[in-house]
Amino acid sequence: MDLPHDGQHCVVCGSSFVLRFKDIDCSKIKTRVNSGDQLVRVYYCMECESFMSPQCLQADNGGSSLAWHKHIIDRNMGWSEELLDTLAKNGCSPAHIVELGCGIGTLLRVANARGIRCAGYDTDDESVRYGADQYGINLKSEL
């Protein structure tokens, strides 16, 4: 499979070995990442094996983003289901997932429901507490 690079660098490890994994059509989703965005690009880092979308990165204002996470949960649940389905179709069925920047743990909630062992880390203590309490998944805000 020939995946374009687009000049991206991994936000986790800084590697330039990043490939465009998938474009997600957001035209039918009420809440978009940035107003007017029709496509969200998802990238895969071949070095640290993480997924990212630069369009989804928010500036860290030092506060909680719990309200934002709760506002977009339906969209993120759909994306998480689609991501895990796409991985499974391509022969990748992870036994474990560790997510850095997990917010309330939406991806991990979906993965956990599929029997995948999960752990998440985020600097937003309020969002982490909410996700851990609501969904019973292993989320931490301190290393």
PDB file of C-alpha atoms in Angstrom:
ATOM      1  CA  MET A   1       0.000   0.000   0.000  1.00  0.00           C
ATOM      2  CA  ASP A   2       1.437   3.370  -1.012  1.00  0.00           C
ATOM      3  CA  LEU A   3       0.613   5.943   1.644  1.00  0.00           C
ATOM      4  CA  PRO A   4       1.581   9.629   1.235  1.00  0.00           C
ATOM      5  CA  HIS A   5       3.860  11.296   3.770  1.00  0.00           C
ATOM      6  CA  ASP A   6       2.707  14.963   3.493  1.00  0.00           C
ATOM      7  CA  GLY A   7       5.817  16.206   5.361  1.00  0.00           C
ATOM      8  CA  GLN A   8       4.398  15.445   8.808  1.00  0.00           C
ATOM      9  CA  HIS A   9       6.497  14.602  11.858  1.00  0.00           C
ATOM     10  CA  CYS A  10       5.310  12.443  14.734  1.00  0.00           C
ATOM     11  CA  VAL A  11       4.045  14.476  17.685  1.00  0.00           C
ATOM     12  CA  VAL A  12       5.086  11.659  20.060  1.00  0.00           C
ATOM     13  CA  CYS A  13       8.660  10.821  18.993  1.00  0.00           C
ATOM     14  CA  GLY A  14       9.468  13.471  16.347  1.00  0.00           C
ATOM     15  CA  SER A  15      10.180  10.908  13.624  1.00  0.00           C
ATOM     16  CA  SER A  16       9.787  11.869   9.979  1.00  0.00           C
ATOM     17  CA  PHE A  17       8.731   8.273   9.175  1.00  0.00           C
ATOM     18  CA  VAL A  18       5.062   9.269   9.209  1.00  0.00           C
ATOM     19  CA  LEU A  19       2.538   8.135   6.628  1.00  0.00           C
ATOM     20  CA  ARG A  20      -0.962   9.357   5.902  1.00  0.00           C
ATOM     21  CA  PHE A  21      -3.116   6.438   7.073  1.00  0.00           C
ATOM     22  CA  LYS A  22      -6.623   7.579   6.254  1.00  0.00           C
ATOM     23  CA  ASP A  23      -8.743  10.610   5.425  1.00  0.00           C
ATOM     24  CA  ILE A  24     -11.963  10.639   7.445  1.00  0.00           C
ATOM     25  CA  ASP A  25     -14.957  12.342   5.825  1.00  0.00           C
ATOM     26  CA  CYS A  26     -16.530  14.673   8.387  1.00  0.00           C
ATOM     27  CA  SER A  27     -19.129  16.251   6.110  1.00  0.00           C
ATOM     28  CA  LYS A  28     -21.999  14.423   7.868  1.00  0.00           C
ATOM     29  CA  ILE A  29     -20.757  15.013  11.415  1.00  0.00           C
ATOM     30  CA  LYS A  30     -22.353  17.942  13.246  1.00  0.00           C
ATOM     31  CA  THR A  31     -19.285  18.767  15.339  1.00  0.00           C
ATOM     32  CA  ARG A  32     -16.163  19.232  13.259  1.00  0.00           C
ATOM     33  CA  VAL A  33     -12.598  19.511  14.518  1.00  0.00           C
ATOM     34  CA  ASN A  34     -12.230  22.976  13.020  1.00  0.00           C
ATOM     35  CA  SER A  35     -15.259  24.707  11.572  1.00  0.00           C
ATOM     36  CA  GLY A  36     -15.477  23.985   7.874  1.00  0.00           C
ATOM     37  CA  ASP A  37     -13.161  20.942   7.862  1.00  0.00           C
ATOM     38  CA  GLN A  38     -14.567  18.261   5.590  1.00  0.00           C
ATOM     39  CA  LEU A  39     -11.686  15.781   5.910  1.00  0.00           C
ATOM     40  CA  VAL A  40      -9.546  14.890   8.901  1.00  0.00           C
ATOM     41  CA  ARG A  41      -6.251  13.227   8.059  1.00  0.00           C
ATOM     42  CA  VAL A  42      -4.997  10.455  10.319  1.00  0.00           C
ATOM     43  CA  TYR A  43      -1.272   9.680  10.238  1.00  0.00           C
ATOM     44  CA  TYR A  44       0.709   6.648  11.422  1.00  0.00           C
ATOM     45  CA  CYS A  45       4.279   6.796  12.786  1.00  0.00           C
ATOM     46  CA  MET A  46       6.330   3.823  11.653  1.00  0.00           C
ATOM     47  CA  GLU A  47       8.887   4.332  14.449  1.00  0.00           C
ATOM     48  CA  CYS A  48       6.756   4.540  17.598  1.00  0.00           C
ATOM     49  CA  GLU A  49       3.631   3.017  15.988  1.00  0.00           C
ATOM     50  CA  SER A  50       1.320   5.812  17.138  1.00  0.00           C
ATOM     51  CA  PHE A  51      -1.591   7.414  15.305  1.00  0.00           C
ATOM     52  CA  MET A  52      -2.222  11.146  15.214  1.00  0.00           C
ATOM     53  CA  SER A  53      -4.148  13.877  13.495  1.00  0.00           C
ATOM     54  CA  PRO A  54      -2.474  17.296  13.502  1.00  0.00           C
ATOM     55  CA  GLN A  55      -5.897  18.864  12.854  1.00  0.00           C
ATOM     56  CA  CYS A  56      -7.063  17.543  16.216  1.00  0.00           C
ATOM     57  CA  LEU A  57      -4.227  18.949  18.280  1.00  0.00           C
ATOM     58  CA  GLN A  58      -5.366  21.666  20.643  1.00  0.00           C
ATOM     59  CA  ALA A  59      -3.181  24.317  22.172  1.00  0.00           C
ATOM     60  CA  ASP A  60      -2.576  23.441  25.816  1.00  0.00           C
ATOM     61  CA  ASN A  61      -4.042  26.319  27.783  1.00  0.00           C
ATOM     62  CA  GLY A  62      -3.185  24.682  31.105  1.00  0.00           C
ATOM     63  CA  GLY A  63      -6.829  24.091  31.955  1.00  0.00           C
ATOM     64  CA  SER A  64      -9.245  21.220  31.699  1.00  0.00           C
ATOM     65  CA  SER A  65     -10.754  20.249  28.373  1.00  0.00           C
ATOM     66  CA  LEU A  66     -13.394  17.975  29.938  1.00  0.00           C
ATOM     67  CA  ALA A  67     -16.326  19.919  28.464  1.00  0.00           C
ATOM     68  CA  TRP A  68     -14.759  19.714  24.994  1.00  0.00           C
ATOM     69  CA  HIS A  69     -14.183  15.942  25.302  1.00  0.00           C
ATOM     70  CA  LYS A  70     -17.771  15.390  26.431  1.00  0.00           C
ATOM     71  CA  HIS A  71     -19.071  17.561  23.582  1.00  0.00           C
ATOM     72  CA  ILE A  72     -17.371  15.446  20.880  1.00  0.00           C
ATOM     73  CA  ILE A  73     -17.745  11.996  22.440  1.00  0.00           C
ATOM     74  CA  ASP A  74     -20.179  10.684  19.802  1.00  0.00           C
ATOM     75  CA  ARG A  75     -17.821  11.696  16.995  1.00  0.00           C
ATOM     76  CA  ASN A  76     -14.816  10.200  18.757  1.00  0.00           C
ATOM     77  CA  MET A  77     -16.665   6.956  19.529  1.00  0.00           C
ATOM     78  CA  GLY A  78     -17.379   6.597  15.799  1.00  0.00           C
ATOM     79  CA  TRP A  79     -13.775   7.350  14.871  1.00  0.00           C
ATOM     80  CA  SER A  80     -12.499   4.884  17.459  1.00  0.00           C
ATOM     81  CA  GLU A  81     -14.769   2.124  16.140  1.00  0.00           C
ATOM     82  CA  GLU A  82     -13.686   2.892  12.568  1.00  0.00           C
ATOM     83  CA  LEU A  83      -9.980   2.930  13.497  1.00  0.00           C
ATOM     84  CA  LEU A  84     -10.145  -0.440  15.269  1.00  0.00           C
ATOM     85  CA  ASP A  85     -12.235  -1.910  12.428  1.00  0.00           C
ATOM     86  CA  THR A  86      -9.699  -0.676   9.847  1.00  0.00           C
ATOM     87  CA  LEU A  87      -6.805  -2.129  11.824  1.00  0.00           C
ATOM     88  CA  ALA A  88      -8.606  -5.487  12.114  1.00  0.00           C
ATOM     89  CA  LYS A  89      -9.370  -5.543   8.361  1.00  0.00           C
ATOM     90  CA  ASN A  90      -5.663  -5.032   7.719  1.00  0.00           C
ATOM     91  CA  GLY A  91      -4.606  -7.898   9.982  1.00  0.00           C
ATOM     92  CA  CYS A  92      -3.701  -5.834  13.051  1.00  0.00           C
ATOM     93  CA  SER A  93      -5.523  -6.893  16.202  1.00  0.00           C
ATOM     94  CA  PRO A  94      -3.669  -5.373  19.153  1.00  0.00           C
ATOM     95  CA  ALA A  95      -3.767  -7.132  22.513  1.00  0.00           C
ATOM     96  CA  HIS A  96      -2.751  -3.916  24.329  1.00  0.00           C
ATOM     97  CA  ILE A  97      -3.108  -0.191  23.658  1.00  0.00           C
ATOM     98  CA  VAL A  98      -1.338   2.630  25.505  1.00  0.00           C
ATOM     99  CA  GLU A  99      -2.606   6.063  24.531  1.00  0.00           C
ATOM    100  CA  LEU A 100      -0.719   9.264  25.321  1.00  0.00           C
ATOM    101  CA  GLY A 101      -3.030  12.259  25.342  1.00  0.00           C
ATOM    102  CA  CYS A 102      -6.112  10.115  25.991  1.00  0.00           C
ATOM    103  CA  GLY A 103      -8.406  12.827  27.348  1.00  0.00           C
ATOM    104  CA  ILE A 104     -11.417  10.976  28.788  1.00  0.00           C
ATOM    105  CA  GLY A 105     -10.264   7.736  27.146  1.00  0.00           C
ATOM    106  CA  THR A 106     -12.781   7.360  24.334  1.00  0.00           C
ATOM    107  CA  LEU A 107     -10.522   5.191  22.138  1.00  0.00           C
ATOM    108  CA  LEU A 108      -9.598   3.079  25.146  1.00  0.00           C
ATOM    109  CA  ARG A 109     -13.260   2.706  26.133  1.00  0.00           C
ATOM    110  CA  VAL A 110     -14.041   1.267  22.676  1.00  0.00           C
ATOM    111  CA  ALA A 111     -10.920  -0.933  22.704  1.00  0.00           C
ATOM    112  CA  ASN A 112     -11.676  -2.193  26.232  1.00  0.00           C
ATOM    113  CA  ALA A 113     -15.185  -3.209  25.117  1.00  0.00           C
ATOM    114  CA  ARG A 114     -13.485  -5.356  22.445  1.00  0.00           C
ATOM    115  CA  GLY A 115     -11.343  -7.131  25.034  1.00  0.00           C
ATOM    116  CA  ILE A 116      -8.156  -5.125  24.402  1.00  0.00           C
ATOM    117  CA  ARG A 117      -6.128  -4.288  27.530  1.00  0.00           C
ATOM    118  CA  CYS A 118      -5.756  -0.521  27.778  1.00  0.00           C
ATOM    119  CA  ALA A 119      -3.937   2.222  29.635  1.00  0.00           C
ATOM    120  CA  GLY A 120      -3.992   5.956  29.020  1.00  0.00           C
ATOM    121  CA  TYR A 121      -2.123   9.059  30.115  1.00  0.00           C
ATOM    122  CA  ASP A 122      -3.100  12.720  29.845  1.00  0.00           C
ATOM    123  CA  THR A 123      -1.983  15.875  31.653  1.00  0.00           C
ATOM    124  CA  ASP A 124      -5.620  16.949  32.143  1.00  0.00           C
ATOM    125  CA  ASP A 125      -6.395  15.512  35.585  1.00  0.00           C
ATOM    126  CA  GLU A 126     -10.119  16.370  35.461  1.00  0.00           C
ATOM    127  CA  SER A 127     -10.652  14.581  32.117  1.00  0.00           C
ATOM    128  CA  VAL A 128      -8.657  11.554  33.285  1.00  0.00           C
ATOM    129  CA  ARG A 129     -10.666  11.262  36.520  1.00  0.00           C
ATOM    130  CA  TYR A 130     -13.921  11.555  34.577  1.00  0.00           C
ATOM    131  CA  GLY A 131     -12.929   8.838  32.064  1.00  0.00           C
ATOM    132  CA  ALA A 132     -11.613   6.472  34.740  1.00  0.00           C
ATOM    133  CA  ASP A 133     -14.720   6.907  36.907  1.00  0.00           C
ATOM    134  CA  GLN A 134     -17.293   6.767  34.081  1.00  0.00           C
ATOM    135  CA  TYR A 135     -15.785   3.946  32.013  1.00  0.00           C
ATOM    136  CA  GLY A 136     -13.700   1.965  34.507  1.00  0.00           C
ATOM    137  CA  ILE A 137     -10.551   2.109  32.373  1.00  0.00           C
ATOM    138  CA  ASN A 138      -6.948   2.598  33.480  1.00  0.00           C
ATOM    139  CA  LEU A 139      -6.229   6.327  33.000  1.00  0.00           C
ATOM    140  CA  LYS A 140      -3.508   8.328  34.754  1.00  0.00           C
ATOM    141  CA  SER A 141      -2.551  11.980  34.865  1.00  0.00           C
ATOM    142  CA  GLU A 142       0.795  11.403  36.596  1.00  0.00           C
ATOM    143  CA  LEU A 143       3.634   9.144  35.555  1.00  0.00           C
TER     144      LEU A 143
END
